[in-house]
Amino acid sequence: MLKNTTKEDILIEALPYIQRYEGKTFVIKYGGAAMTDTDLQESFAKDVTLLKKIGINIVIVHGGGKAITDLSGKLGLETRFHDGQRITDAETLLNVVMTLVGTTNKDIVRLINRNGGSAVGLSGMDGELLQAKKFLYNGIDLGFVGEVESVNTKFIELLLSNGSIPVIAPVGVGADGEMYNINADLAAASIASALNAEKLFYMTDTEGILIDGELIPTLTNGKAKQYIAEGLISGGMVPKVQSSFDAIEQGVKKVHIINGTVTHSILLEIFTNVGVGTQIIKSEKLKQNIEKKNKKEQDFLDFSTLTKYGLYELFHLADKLKKTPELRPLTGKSIALIFQKPSLRTRISFEVGIAQLGGIPIVLNNETIGLGTRESSYDVAKVLSRYNDGIVARVFEHSLLEELAAHGTVPVINALSDLLHPCQILADVYTLYEHNALRPGMKIVFIGDGNNVANSWIELAGIFPMHFVLGAPKGFQPDPVVMQKSLAAGISKIEIIDDPVKAANGADVLYTDVWTSMGQEDEKQKRLAAFKGFTISKKLLDHASPNCLVMHCLPAHRGEEITDEVMIGSQSVIFDQAENRLHIQKALLCSLFGSIDSSMIQKFSIEAKNYEKTKATVSA
Ligand code: CP
Ligand code: NVA
């Protein structure tokens, strides 16, 4: 994968990942050959030092079973296991502490520090980092073997904020003051969960999860259960896999089981487009297991299928539908609407729109269907495709939409994900077009969070020329991959400015959205503080162009991202945007599912081209 690429290619391929993971936390369970082979040790130390230097928080939890067994042998102690779990009597516990905490931990710390990192060695007893209780394995007492009850995250965060790499030996302390030997895999999963880590890595001596000798690149819970039941995943891999799903359930985004016997395997996994080993996720990701047969016409998850002319075609179709409400191009068609998050506009505009077009909307809230919990996205996509002509879905993780699209055989429309909200932006540009305000090269200024709505604006800048400015405080930037793709299209100027006044200067549109999006409620206070001064007020509007239009996707928090005065002021087109969700989505639905005469589309297309020609061209 990297063989035929230049050093520049490698760095450029890594750039969006570096941006995406800056400030995020990775927990690494270090073990196996990577811990015992000198070359692999060096490569590991370099990898974690590099990750730390580029702004990723690294926490290492290490094993050391071999060293414990070796010392037991030297001391003439018997080593006993039950189902792969070390039986830990008082003498063995002493050995565990001497080995893991005493030598192994310090060896790792020295190694990293020699490579320029700033590692700090700790056991789970220091600062009561791992509070543990006795662990009974299937009801069997294995001695001083514990399980994590709670993690002192404040202590770890303090070390991370100080630029250190905590290296943790998995020995915990109980409320009774007793020491406990904790399985390192389980300790790493507990620590990753408590820290809400972005990623948890298990370094192993195999390529990843192998089933019948074949590497499984992505493993989901349903499949994992099946493989464990069939004995295809067994031994030490079982607790790794089970604790991975527990960690994901508790907020860790992804778990990677990687081959620690390959030098720089962590870097390859993180910074290349291909990745290595097995990734464990809640549900399957895009492009895996896509069934090539039954490939359907088109999904609308983002703007990748839209062109500038296609955009105008939709505008004209929306105009036409407004003028001819008697058209029923969706007669006999049913569309399933899935909502994992709340909604007013999206739900009502789709439901009413489908009904107005003669179709049948079937609204499914997530409590009803349990997408990804009660049932896998694969099964939901398959079943809904048997009853319906299309699926509209609002989800947290964008990858869930990609899975529905991959496995369903009917078109899927994105009704908002954590990453993108394309239907909203379609309504917004249609509103500008209606107000005769849409011009190539116009200055659109989004004041607020680099969130899903901002990302969709940036994506649009890849197909429609504009000067897009995101006025956001540092740390609230848009998705780097979306940004890079739009910049690469080379038709728009895209800037991020952390001063709201400078950002708003000369704006043709001032746009905003809530500072705390759905799913981020825990961050509300932090966000209120960070966005202070980023309110669209009359004062800020004075810096924009005199005819500037004010936009908001709604719902709004008056007094936070926008003042009441501006929201209902003469320059606001906010409620037109809301209404246009209905009209433009009807056009979208017709273009995907409707029986519209092709000559009609042709006519719109010609009109669209003519319309463009008559508009002033302002260079981006
Ligand atoms: N703008 C928007 O998507 O609104 P809802 O969240 O109410 O659907
Ligand atoms: N960014 C907001 C948009 C709501 C329509 C959210 O995701 O909550």
XYZ file of C-alpha atoms and ligand atoms in Angstrom:
636
model
C 0.000 0.000 0.000
C 2.766 2.420 0.869
C 5.401 0.889 -1.396
C 4.809 2.933 -4.506
C 4.055 6.202 -2.820
C 6.379 9.087 -2.193
C 7.030 10.565 1.231
C 4.865 13.553 0.274
C 1.988 11.221 -0.674
C 2.228 9.535 2.690
C 2.173 12.829 4.559
C -0.713 14.174 2.499
C -2.706 10.961 2.981
C -2.152 11.345 6.715
C -3.180 15.010 6.910
C -6.967 14.648 7.291
C -6.487 11.932 9.901
C -4.060 14.111 11.849
C -6.630 16.903 11.812
C -9.465 14.569 12.717
C -7.721 13.042 15.726
C -6.029 16.112 17.188
C -7.031 16.385 20.861
C -8.690 12.930 20.850
C -7.700 10.083 23.178
C -6.385 6.685 22.089
C -5.929 3.860 24.596
C -3.429 1.187 23.582
C -3.240 -2.252 25.148
C 0.427 -3.089 24.675
C 1.340 -6.738 24.798
C 2.662 -9.794 22.979
C 5.684 -9.735 20.676
C 5.566 -5.935 20.391
C 6.648 -5.914 24.033
C 9.410 -8.482 23.844
C 11.102 -8.023 20.457
C 13.701 -5.219 20.492
C 12.913 -3.848 17.000
C 9.178 -3.915 17.650
C 9.673 -2.197 21.005
C 11.567 0.631 19.286
C 8.932 0.945 16.560
C 6.146 1.074 19.170
C 7.945 3.730 21.212
C 8.462 5.864 18.112
C 4.823 5.467 17.028
C 3.365 6.567 20.350
C 5.811 9.455 20.627
C 4.828 10.647 17.157
C 1.118 10.350 17.960
C 1.588 12.378 21.135
C 3.610 15.047 19.320
C 0.841 15.597 16.773
C -1.673 16.227 19.522
C -3.278 12.821 20.167
C -3.616 11.843 23.834
C -2.077 8.422 24.349
C -2.749 6.104 27.288
C -0.917 2.781 27.422
C -2.093 -0.228 29.412
C 0.374 -3.063 29.328
C 0.374 -6.769 29.909
C 3.386 -8.831 30.899
C 2.193 -12.365 31.418
C 5.358 -13.921 30.017
C 7.617 -12.004 32.422
C 5.398 -13.053 35.361
C 5.585 -16.700 34.335
C 9.378 -16.450 33.832
C 9.904 -14.996 37.303
C 7.576 -17.567 38.858
C 9.764 -20.237 37.242
C 12.923 -18.686 38.692
C 11.343 -18.450 42.133
C 10.128 -22.034 41.926
C 6.461 -20.972 42.068
C 3.837 -22.955 40.272
C 2.011 -21.151 37.464
C -1.608 -22.143 37.214
C -4.292 -21.003 34.782
C -7.999 -21.646 34.586
C -9.389 -21.114 31.064
C -6.507 -18.776 30.271
C -7.012 -16.764 33.500
C -4.011 -16.675 35.858
C -4.786 -18.058 39.306
C -3.280 -15.446 41.618
C -2.464 -16.504 45.158
C -0.632 -14.180 47.591
C 2.841 -15.152 46.321
C 1.837 -14.845 42.688
C 0.352 -11.432 43.427
C 3.684 -10.324 44.853
C 5.339 -11.594 41.703
C 2.778 -9.712 39.562
C 3.543 -6.477 41.402
C 7.327 -6.976 41.232
C 7.199 -7.769 37.525
C 4.437 -5.602 36.086
C 4.772 -2.570 38.329
C 8.444 -2.938 39.156
C 10.245 -3.804 35.943
C 7.952 -4.143 32.915
C 6.284 -0.792 33.501
C 9.587 1.008 33.983
C 11.130 -0.648 30.911
C 8.299 0.720 28.765
C 8.629 4.173 30.311
C 12.395 4.235 29.692
C 11.933 3.059 26.127
C 9.404 5.779 25.269
C 11.364 8.507 27.011
C 14.541 7.491 25.186
C 12.605 8.065 21.956
C 11.575 11.578 22.957
C 8.170 10.860 24.526
C 7.260 11.903 28.033
C 5.989 8.714 29.622
C 4.929 8.404 33.256
C 4.687 4.905 34.746
C 1.860 4.094 37.126
C 0.058 1.143 38.531
C -3.694 1.121 38.988
C -3.002 1.623 42.703
C -1.397 5.053 42.226
C -3.959 7.760 42.867
C -6.517 4.916 43.096
C -6.425 4.966 39.333
C -8.125 1.575 39.039
C -10.585 0.847 41.807
C -11.245 -2.851 41.686
C -13.251 -5.608 43.267
C -12.790 -9.339 43.375
C -13.579 -11.027 40.076
C -15.217 -14.410 40.045
C -14.663 -16.217 36.776
C -17.916 -18.053 36.034
C -18.413 -18.233 39.799
C -14.883 -19.572 40.382
C -12.546 -17.776 42.805
C -9.171 -17.280 41.100
C -7.526 -15.605 44.106
C -6.431 -11.975 43.942
C -7.942 -11.398 40.529
C -9.964 -8.239 40.205
C -12.207 -6.370 37.824
C -12.338 -2.619 37.408
C -15.101 -0.885 39.340
C -14.149 2.675 38.488
C -11.345 4.666 36.914
C -9.881 7.891 38.303
C -10.124 9.715 34.983
C -9.246 13.094 36.542
C -5.812 11.772 37.391
C -5.244 10.448 33.858
C -6.578 13.657 32.296
C -4.218 15.685 34.471
C -1.262 13.727 33.136
C -2.536 14.023 29.554
C -3.036 17.765 29.845
C 0.516 17.991 31.085
C 1.779 16.401 27.858
C 2.557 13.038 29.452
C 1.907 9.528 28.203
C 0.518 7.507 31.135
C 1.775 3.909 31.094
C -0.466 1.835 33.344
C 0.250 -1.548 34.945
C -3.125 -3.265 35.481
C -2.987 -3.841 39.202
C -5.934 -2.287 41.046
C -6.899 -1.615 44.602
C -10.144 -2.602 46.310
C -12.281 -0.653 48.778
C -10.935 -3.184 51.316
C -7.384 -1.956 50.550
C -6.554 -5.272 48.872
C -4.444 -5.427 45.693
C -5.882 -7.148 42.641
C -4.329 -8.478 39.457
C -6.530 -7.332 36.563
C -6.586 -8.750 33.050
C -4.868 -6.078 30.922
C -7.378 -6.363 28.051
C -10.274 -5.734 30.408
C -8.427 -2.921 32.192
C -7.698 -1.211 28.845
C -11.368 -1.459 27.842
C -12.510 0.015 31.190
C -10.023 2.871 30.921
C -10.981 3.585 27.296
C -14.682 3.618 28.246
C -14.136 5.897 31.234
C -12.148 8.325 29.078
C -14.671 8.159 26.207
C -11.710 7.329 24.006
C -11.860 7.781 20.268
C -10.036 4.500 19.738
C -8.903 1.468 21.685
C -6.109 -0.659 20.201
C -5.268 -4.215 21.137
C -1.778 -5.145 19.971
C -1.700 -8.873 19.414
C 0.517 -11.458 17.746
C -1.971 -12.176 14.969
C -3.068 -10.201 11.915
C -6.383 -9.418 13.599
C -9.423 -11.647 13.894
C -9.050 -14.635 11.619
C -11.954 -16.866 10.706
C -10.914 -20.049 8.923
C -7.536 -18.415 8.339
C -9.024 -15.334 6.685
C -8.680 -11.843 8.156
C -12.009 -10.197 9.060
C -11.492 -6.469 8.426
C -14.662 -5.367 10.232
C -16.500 -7.152 12.991
C -19.927 -6.236 14.308
C -21.616 -7.483 17.447
C -24.036 -9.861 15.740
C -21.303 -11.568 13.745
C -18.990 -11.699 16.775
C -21.625 -13.500 18.843
C -22.129 -15.987 16.040
C -18.364 -16.662 15.675
C -17.948 -17.081 19.439
C -20.915 -19.474 19.601
C -19.472 -21.496 16.716
C -16.035 -21.586 18.384
C -14.461 -19.705 15.471
C -13.360 -16.985 17.881
C -11.883 -18.632 20.956
C -9.290 -18.474 23.753
C -7.799 -15.108 24.656
C -9.554 -13.436 21.728
C -12.970 -13.911 23.377
C -12.418 -11.466 26.296
C -10.810 -9.013 23.858
C -13.828 -9.111 21.576
C -16.361 -9.040 24.402
C -14.656 -6.157 26.176
C -14.424 -4.343 22.825
C -18.195 -4.364 22.465
C -18.639 -3.310 26.099
C -16.279 -0.399 25.416
C -18.168 0.582 22.267
C -21.453 0.382 24.133
C -20.008 2.810 26.675
C -18.858 5.399 24.183
C -15.541 4.292 22.657
C -15.885 5.009 18.946
C -13.847 2.139 17.533
C -11.690 -0.745 18.675
C -8.837 -2.089 16.551
C -7.236 -5.477 16.961
C -3.924 -5.087 15.202
C -0.847 -7.096 14.461
C 1.843 -6.007 16.893
C 4.403 -8.158 15.114
C 4.457 -5.691 12.196
C 6.510 -2.560 12.670
C 4.483 0.681 12.820
C 1.155 -1.179 12.652
C -0.535 1.539 14.737
C 0.546 4.265 12.331
C -0.615 2.250 9.329
C -4.005 1.755 10.921
C -4.501 5.368 11.853
C -2.995 7.293 8.990
C -3.717 5.385 5.836
C -6.886 4.971 3.883
C -6.777 1.222 4.032
C -6.126 0.392 7.677
C -4.851 -2.928 9.007
C -6.143 -5.623 11.329
C -9.753 -5.935 12.451
C -11.847 -2.959 13.392
C -14.679 -3.558 15.797
C -17.631 -1.288 15.390
C -21.268 -1.244 16.386
C -22.367 -1.901 12.852
C -20.790 -2.281 9.465
C -19.244 0.538 7.499
C -19.578 1.758 3.989
C -18.502 -0.299 1.059
C -18.035 -3.507 2.974
C -20.319 -6.278 1.837
C -22.061 -4.072 -0.688
C -24.102 -6.375 -2.789
C -23.189 -5.558 -6.338
C -26.226 -7.365 -7.716
C -29.375 -5.406 -6.914
C -27.370 -2.149 -7.020
C -29.988 0.546 -6.915
C -30.297 3.836 -8.727
C -29.181 6.490 -6.331
C -28.861 7.487 -2.706
C -28.759 11.016 -1.371
C -26.423 10.864 1.609
C -24.311 13.856 0.643
C -23.664 16.035 -2.408
C -21.410 13.528 -4.156
C -24.167 12.683 -6.628
C -25.171 16.304 -7.280
C -23.814 18.742 -9.836
C -24.408 22.463 -10.168
C -26.870 21.825 -13.007
C -28.552 19.117 -10.990
C -29.044 21.687 -8.265
C -30.853 24.052 -10.645
C -32.877 21.145 -11.969
C -34.106 20.537 -8.466
C -34.977 24.228 -8.056
C -37.025 24.180 -11.232
C -38.718 20.950 -10.292
C -39.600 22.481 -6.901
C -41.004 25.576 -8.665
C -43.047 23.356 -10.953
C -44.410 21.299 -8.081
C -45.414 24.456 -6.221
C -47.354 25.643 -9.263
C -48.957 22.278 -9.989
C -50.024 20.797 -6.644
C -52.249 18.310 -8.438
C -49.218 16.271 -9.618
C -49.047 12.873 -7.850
C -45.798 11.309 -9.066
C -45.407 9.145 -5.944
C -48.788 7.417 -6.247
C -48.562 3.885 -4.888
C -45.073 4.406 -3.418
C -44.255 4.166 0.249
C -41.232 5.720 1.925
C -39.968 4.676 5.359
C -38.769 7.524 7.585
C -36.383 6.545 10.402
C -35.638 9.035 13.203
C -32.897 8.245 15.719
C -33.000 11.887 16.854
C -35.812 14.413 17.414
C -37.150 16.470 14.526
C -39.855 18.989 13.722
C -39.153 20.354 10.254
C -37.517 17.325 8.670
C -40.129 14.883 9.836
C -43.149 17.048 8.987
C -41.810 18.281 5.653
C -41.035 14.738 4.494
C -44.281 13.304 5.832
C -46.449 16.050 4.351
C -44.383 16.170 1.147
C -44.679 12.435 0.462
C -48.427 12.555 1.142
C -48.881 15.596 -1.152
C -47.083 13.700 -3.924
C -49.500 10.802 -3.538
C -47.112 8.526 -1.636
C -47.388 6.877 1.777
C -44.966 8.007 4.483
C -44.237 5.458 7.230
C -42.643 7.181 10.223
C -40.531 4.934 12.436
C -38.982 6.387 15.532
C -36.017 4.583 16.916
C -37.814 3.199 19.969
C -39.988 1.295 17.529
C -37.303 -0.326 15.428
C -34.071 -0.110 17.474
C -31.816 0.427 14.483
C -28.451 -1.151 15.322
C -29.653 -2.358 18.739
C -32.829 -4.418 18.353
C -31.826 -5.260 14.828
C -28.722 -4.775 12.691
C -28.723 -2.083 10.044
C -28.189 -4.858 7.511
C -31.464 -6.555 8.437
C -33.389 -3.287 8.757
C -32.192 -2.171 5.311
C -33.084 -5.511 3.759
C -36.552 -5.692 5.322
C -37.512 -2.067 4.671
C -36.440 -2.490 1.050
C -38.957 -5.299 0.654
C -41.888 -3.083 1.701
C -40.876 0.395 0.619
C -39.619 2.341 -2.363
C -37.209 4.447 -0.345
C -35.728 5.101 3.079
C -35.227 8.513 4.686
C -33.112 8.349 7.836
C -31.908 10.709 10.579
C -29.083 9.075 12.506
C -26.212 9.794 14.862
C -23.330 8.075 13.080
C -23.087 8.839 9.395
C -21.743 5.326 8.801
C -25.177 3.984 9.687
C -26.627 5.762 6.647
C -23.866 4.307 4.535
C -24.747 0.848 5.773
C -28.442 1.321 5.034
C -27.469 2.451 1.552
C -25.033 -0.420 1.109
C -27.435 -3.132 2.164
C -30.801 -1.718 1.141
C -31.991 -2.075 -2.421
C -33.951 1.201 -2.498
C -32.551 4.761 -2.423
C -31.635 6.200 0.981
C -31.911 9.912 1.832
C -29.903 11.557 4.612
C -32.303 13.412 6.912
C -29.321 14.547 9.071
C -26.386 12.704 10.545
C -23.676 13.841 12.941
C -21.608 14.592 9.844
C -23.958 16.133 7.269
C -27.392 17.674 6.746
C -27.687 17.971 2.944
C -31.500 18.369 2.758
C -31.221 21.474 4.913
C -28.640 23.049 2.650
C -30.748 22.237 -0.438
C -33.608 24.208 1.171
C -31.215 27.024 2.043
C -29.819 27.511 -1.459
C -33.319 27.173 -2.887
C -34.362 29.992 -0.539
C -31.504 32.164 -1.836
C -32.514 31.321 -5.411
C -36.138 32.267 -4.648
C -35.017 35.586 -3.181
C -32.973 36.169 -6.318
C -29.904 36.225 -4.149
C -28.025 33.141 -5.322
C -24.894 34.196 -7.197
C -21.741 32.228 -7.902
C -18.951 33.688 -5.777
C -21.265 35.124 -3.113
C -19.948 35.342 0.416
C -21.707 32.918 2.759
C -20.607 33.342 6.372
C -21.537 30.662 8.864
C -21.069 31.930 12.411
C -20.975 29.059 14.868
C -19.959 25.459 15.267
C -18.228 23.513 12.473
C -21.074 20.996 12.711
C -23.155 18.884 10.316
C -24.858 21.952 8.781
C -21.543 23.764 8.323
C -20.038 20.595 6.821
C -22.837 20.401 4.261
C -22.281 24.032 3.297
C -18.610 23.248 2.810
C -19.533 20.212 0.747
C -21.762 22.416 -1.412
C -18.788 24.726 -1.956
C -17.259 21.795 -3.842
C -19.994 21.981 -6.504
C -21.206 25.578 -6.352
C -18.630 28.415 -6.443
C -18.759 30.605 -3.375
C -16.668 32.339 -0.795
C -17.507 30.364 2.312
C -16.317 31.541 5.713
C -16.767 29.654 8.938
C -16.542 32.037 11.892
C -15.849 29.638 14.758
C -13.747 29.652 17.908
C -10.650 27.454 17.838
C -11.447 23.795 18.456
C -14.829 23.845 16.689
C -13.672 23.247 13.168
C -15.518 21.391 10.421
C -14.752 17.835 9.375
C -11.263 17.859 7.827
C -12.087 15.219 5.214
C -15.134 17.149 3.930
C -13.047 20.337 3.964
C -10.157 18.810 2.050
C -12.457 17.341 -0.594
C -14.158 20.678 -1.253
C -10.875 22.567 -1.327
C -9.582 19.999 -3.816
C -12.528 20.790 -6.133
C -10.874 24.206 -6.470
C -13.968 26.265 -7.321
C -14.591 28.054 -4.026
C -12.660 30.013 -1.493
C -13.141 28.417 1.933
C -11.844 30.060 5.088
C -12.045 29.479 8.823
C -11.722 32.626 10.928
C -11.882 32.672 14.730
C -12.989 36.315 14.959
C -16.756 36.733 14.326
C -16.453 40.378 13.238
C -13.695 39.670 10.719
C -15.637 36.656 9.475
C -18.878 38.629 9.009
C -17.218 41.442 7.091
C -19.048 42.043 3.776
C -21.155 38.863 4.071
C -23.998 38.306 1.580
C -25.459 35.714 3.953
C -25.003 35.400 7.704
C -25.951 31.879 8.726
C -26.032 30.191 12.081
C -27.113 27.060 13.894
C -27.220 25.913 17.522
C -23.885 25.742 19.336
C -24.784 22.394 20.881
C -26.086 19.876 18.393
C -28.229 16.851 19.173
C -26.060 14.287 20.920
C -23.645 16.882 22.349
C -25.801 17.932 25.310
C -23.057 17.013 27.813
C -20.860 19.722 26.280
C -23.461 22.489 26.580
C -21.730 24.551 29.306
C -18.325 24.253 27.657
C -19.837 25.355 24.348
C -21.750 28.288 25.847
C -18.438 29.590 27.185
C -16.463 28.914 23.990
C -18.993 30.594 21.674
C -19.379 33.748 23.750
C -19.205 36.672 21.277
C -20.310 34.533 18.306
C -23.968 35.620 18.464
C -25.542 37.007 15.288
C -26.758 40.341 16.664
C -27.723 43.629 15.062
C -24.181 44.814 15.815
C -22.600 41.891 13.971
C -25.042 42.280 11.092
C -23.771 45.849 10.624
C -20.443 44.389 9.452
C -22.137 42.403 6.688
C -23.147 43.764 3.274
C -26.229 46.061 3.439
C -28.456 43.485 1.686
C -27.187 40.570 3.715
C -29.753 37.837 4.343
C -29.870 36.153 7.747
C -30.377 32.396 7.832
C -30.800 29.718 10.487
C -31.704 26.083 9.955
C -33.736 25.964 13.225
C -34.366 25.001 15.959
C -32.932 28.246 17.377
C -31.813 29.238 20.821
C -32.650 32.927 20.890
C -30.089 34.908 22.847
C -27.373 32.326 22.187
C -26.399 31.942 18.529
C -28.847 34.646 17.362
C -30.779 37.506 18.945
C -34.548 37.611 18.803
C -34.352 41.000 17.059
C -32.280 39.652 14.155
C -34.240 36.448 13.930
C -37.504 38.215 13.234
C -35.897 41.242 11.566
C -36.397 42.363 7.957
C -33.238 40.644 6.690
C -34.231 37.238 8.074
C -35.387 34.533 5.646
C -35.387 31.876 8.349
C -39.027 30.824 8.055
C -38.771 30.715 4.251
C -35.939 28.229 4.717
C -38.193 26.141 6.950
C -41.011 26.208 4.381
C -38.646 25.344 1.567
C -37.660 22.110 3.248
C -41.050 20.910 1.983
C -40.715 22.121 -1.593
C -37.136 21.106 -2.293
C -37.534 17.693 -0.656
C -40.592 17.094 -2.798
C -38.403 17.798 -5.811
C -35.748 15.457 -4.474
C -38.302 12.718 -3.818
C -39.663 13.111 -7.351
C -36.209 12.927 -8.871
C -35.418 9.731 -6.941
C -38.761 7.942 -6.856
C -41.235 9.829 -8.995
C -42.631 9.058 -12.394
C -41.826 12.420 -13.917
C -41.751 12.647 -17.659
C -38.160 12.847 -18.940
C -38.989 15.690 -21.339
C -40.038 17.701 -18.314
C -36.615 17.164 -16.720
C -34.957 18.021 -20.030
C -36.862 21.288 -20.186
C -35.876 22.162 -16.634
C -32.294 21.403 -17.433
C -32.224 23.816 -20.348
C -33.947 26.467 -18.267
C -31.400 25.907 -15.529
C -28.498 26.471 -17.902
C -30.116 29.640 -19.250
C -30.801 30.869 -15.758
C -27.139 30.486 -14.863
C -25.994 32.370 -17.944
C -28.097 35.383 -17.038
C -26.566 35.633 -13.580
C -23.577 37.802 -12.877
C -20.412 35.773 -12.584
C -18.357 36.704 -9.608
C -15.083 34.926 -9.378
C -14.474 32.960 -6.253
N -33.674 22.087 10.541
C -34.055 20.864 10.931
O -33.543 19.852 10.469
O -35.041 20.852 11.856
P -35.559 19.561 12.655
O -34.413 19.105 13.489
O -36.717 20.058 13.465
O -35.952 18.521 11.677
N -26.640 21.027 14.107
C -27.976 20.758 14.549
C -28.908 20.856 13.400
C -30.344 20.677 13.764
C -31.241 20.754 12.573
C -28.038 19.385 15.177
O -27.469 18.435 14.628
O -28.631 19.247 16.247
